[in-house]
Amino acid sequence: MQLKKRYSIDQQQIHSVGFSNGGASSVALASTYPHLLVGMAAMGWMTRLCSQ
């Protein structure tokens, strides 16, 4: 990752937070790369969890 080269990043404390589409992206990121994150928050987005 290029960010690790540019910034001092504590890899034990990476979180993803997003609002609206960013929230959906945080969910997708956490689902795809769970080993990279210690926490995730998604606000202002909704998905249909139950079919009717």
PDB file of C-alpha atoms in Angstrom:
ATOM      1  CA  MET A   1       0.000   0.000   0.000  1.00  0.00           C
ATOM      2  CA  GLN A   2       1.276   3.438  -0.895  1.00  0.00           C
ATOM      3  CA  LEU A   3      -0.272   4.985   2.221  1.00  0.00           C
ATOM      4  CA  LYS A   4       2.036   2.957   4.477  1.00  0.00           C
ATOM      5  CA  LYS A   5       5.050   4.393   2.663  1.00  0.00           C
ATOM      6  CA  ARG A   6       3.854   7.988   2.999  1.00  0.00           C
ATOM      7  CA  TYR A   7       2.305   7.984   6.492  1.00  0.00           C
ATOM      8  CA  SER A   8       3.113   6.402   9.844  1.00  0.00           C
ATOM      9  CA  ILE A   9       0.178   3.986  10.157  1.00  0.00           C
ATOM     10  CA  ASP A  10      -0.465   1.741  13.154  1.00  0.00           C
ATOM     11  CA  GLN A  11      -1.717  -1.357  11.378  1.00  0.00           C
ATOM     12  CA  GLN A  12      -3.342  -2.585  14.610  1.00  0.00           C
ATOM     13  CA  GLN A  13      -5.706   0.423  14.676  1.00  0.00           C
ATOM     14  CA  ILE A  14      -7.236   0.736  11.183  1.00  0.00           C
ATOM     15  CA  HIS A  15     -10.954   1.612  11.135  1.00  0.00           C
ATOM     16  CA  SER A  16     -13.350   2.336   8.289  1.00  0.00           C
ATOM     17  CA  VAL A  17     -16.145   4.879   8.739  1.00  0.00           C
ATOM     18  CA  GLY A  18     -18.576   6.106   6.111  1.00  0.00           C
ATOM     19  CA  PHE A  19     -21.841   7.921   5.578  1.00  0.00           C
ATOM     20  CA  SER A  20     -24.357   7.063   2.844  1.00  0.00           C
ATOM     21  CA  ASN A  21     -22.445   5.478  -0.054  1.00  0.00           C
ATOM     22  CA  GLY A  22     -19.324   5.675   2.086  1.00  0.00           C
ATOM     23  CA  GLY A  23     -21.140   3.556   4.670  1.00  0.00           C
ATOM     24  CA  ALA A  24     -21.896   0.947   2.055  1.00  0.00           C
ATOM     25  CA  SER A  25     -18.254   1.095   0.978  1.00  0.00           C
ATOM     26  CA  SER A  26     -17.152   0.562   4.588  1.00  0.00           C
ATOM     27  CA  VAL A  27     -19.347  -2.533   4.784  1.00  0.00           C
ATOM     28  CA  ALA A  28     -17.928  -3.818   1.493  1.00  0.00           C
ATOM     29  CA  LEU A  29     -14.359  -3.110   2.659  1.00  0.00           C
ATOM     30  CA  ALA A  30     -14.894  -4.895   5.975  1.00  0.00           C
ATOM     31  CA  SER A  31     -16.554  -7.841   4.221  1.00  0.00           C
ATOM     32  CA  THR A  32     -13.807  -8.165   1.641  1.00  0.00           C
ATOM     33  CA  TYR A  33     -10.776  -7.460   3.851  1.00  0.00           C
ATOM     34  CA  PRO A  34     -11.763  -8.300   7.447  1.00  0.00           C
ATOM     35  CA  HIS A  35      -8.143  -9.006   8.385  1.00  0.00           C
ATOM     36  CA  LEU A  36      -7.191  -5.342   7.727  1.00  0.00           C
ATOM     37  CA  LEU A  37      -9.696  -3.645  10.037  1.00  0.00           C
ATOM     38  CA  VAL A  38     -10.249  -3.568  13.782  1.00  0.00           C
ATOM     39  CA  GLY A  39     -13.471  -1.597  13.502  1.00  0.00           C
ATOM     40  CA  MET A  40     -16.086  -0.378  11.061  1.00  0.00           C
ATOM     41  CA  ALA A  41     -19.028   2.028  11.235  1.00  0.00           C
ATOM     42  CA  ALA A  42     -21.635   2.641   8.549  1.00  0.00           C
ATOM     43  CA  MET A  43     -24.102   5.504   8.944  1.00  0.00           C
ATOM     44  CA  GLY A  44     -26.892   6.846   6.787  1.00  0.00           C
ATOM     45  CA  TRP A  45     -27.311   3.856   4.502  1.00  0.00           C
ATOM     46  CA  MET A  46     -29.847   1.063   4.426  1.00  0.00           C
ATOM     47  CA  THR A  47     -30.230  -2.234   2.726  1.00  0.00           C
ATOM     48  CA  ARG A  48     -33.170  -4.606   2.633  1.00  0.00           C
ATOM     49  CA  LEU A  49     -32.230  -7.382   5.053  1.00  0.00           C
ATOM     50  CA  CYS A  50     -35.416  -9.418   4.703  1.00  0.00           C
ATOM     51  CA  SER A  51     -37.280 -10.373   1.573  1.00  0.00           C
ATOM     52  CA  GLN A  52     -41.027  -9.925   1.521  1.00  0.00           C
TER      53      GLN A  52
END
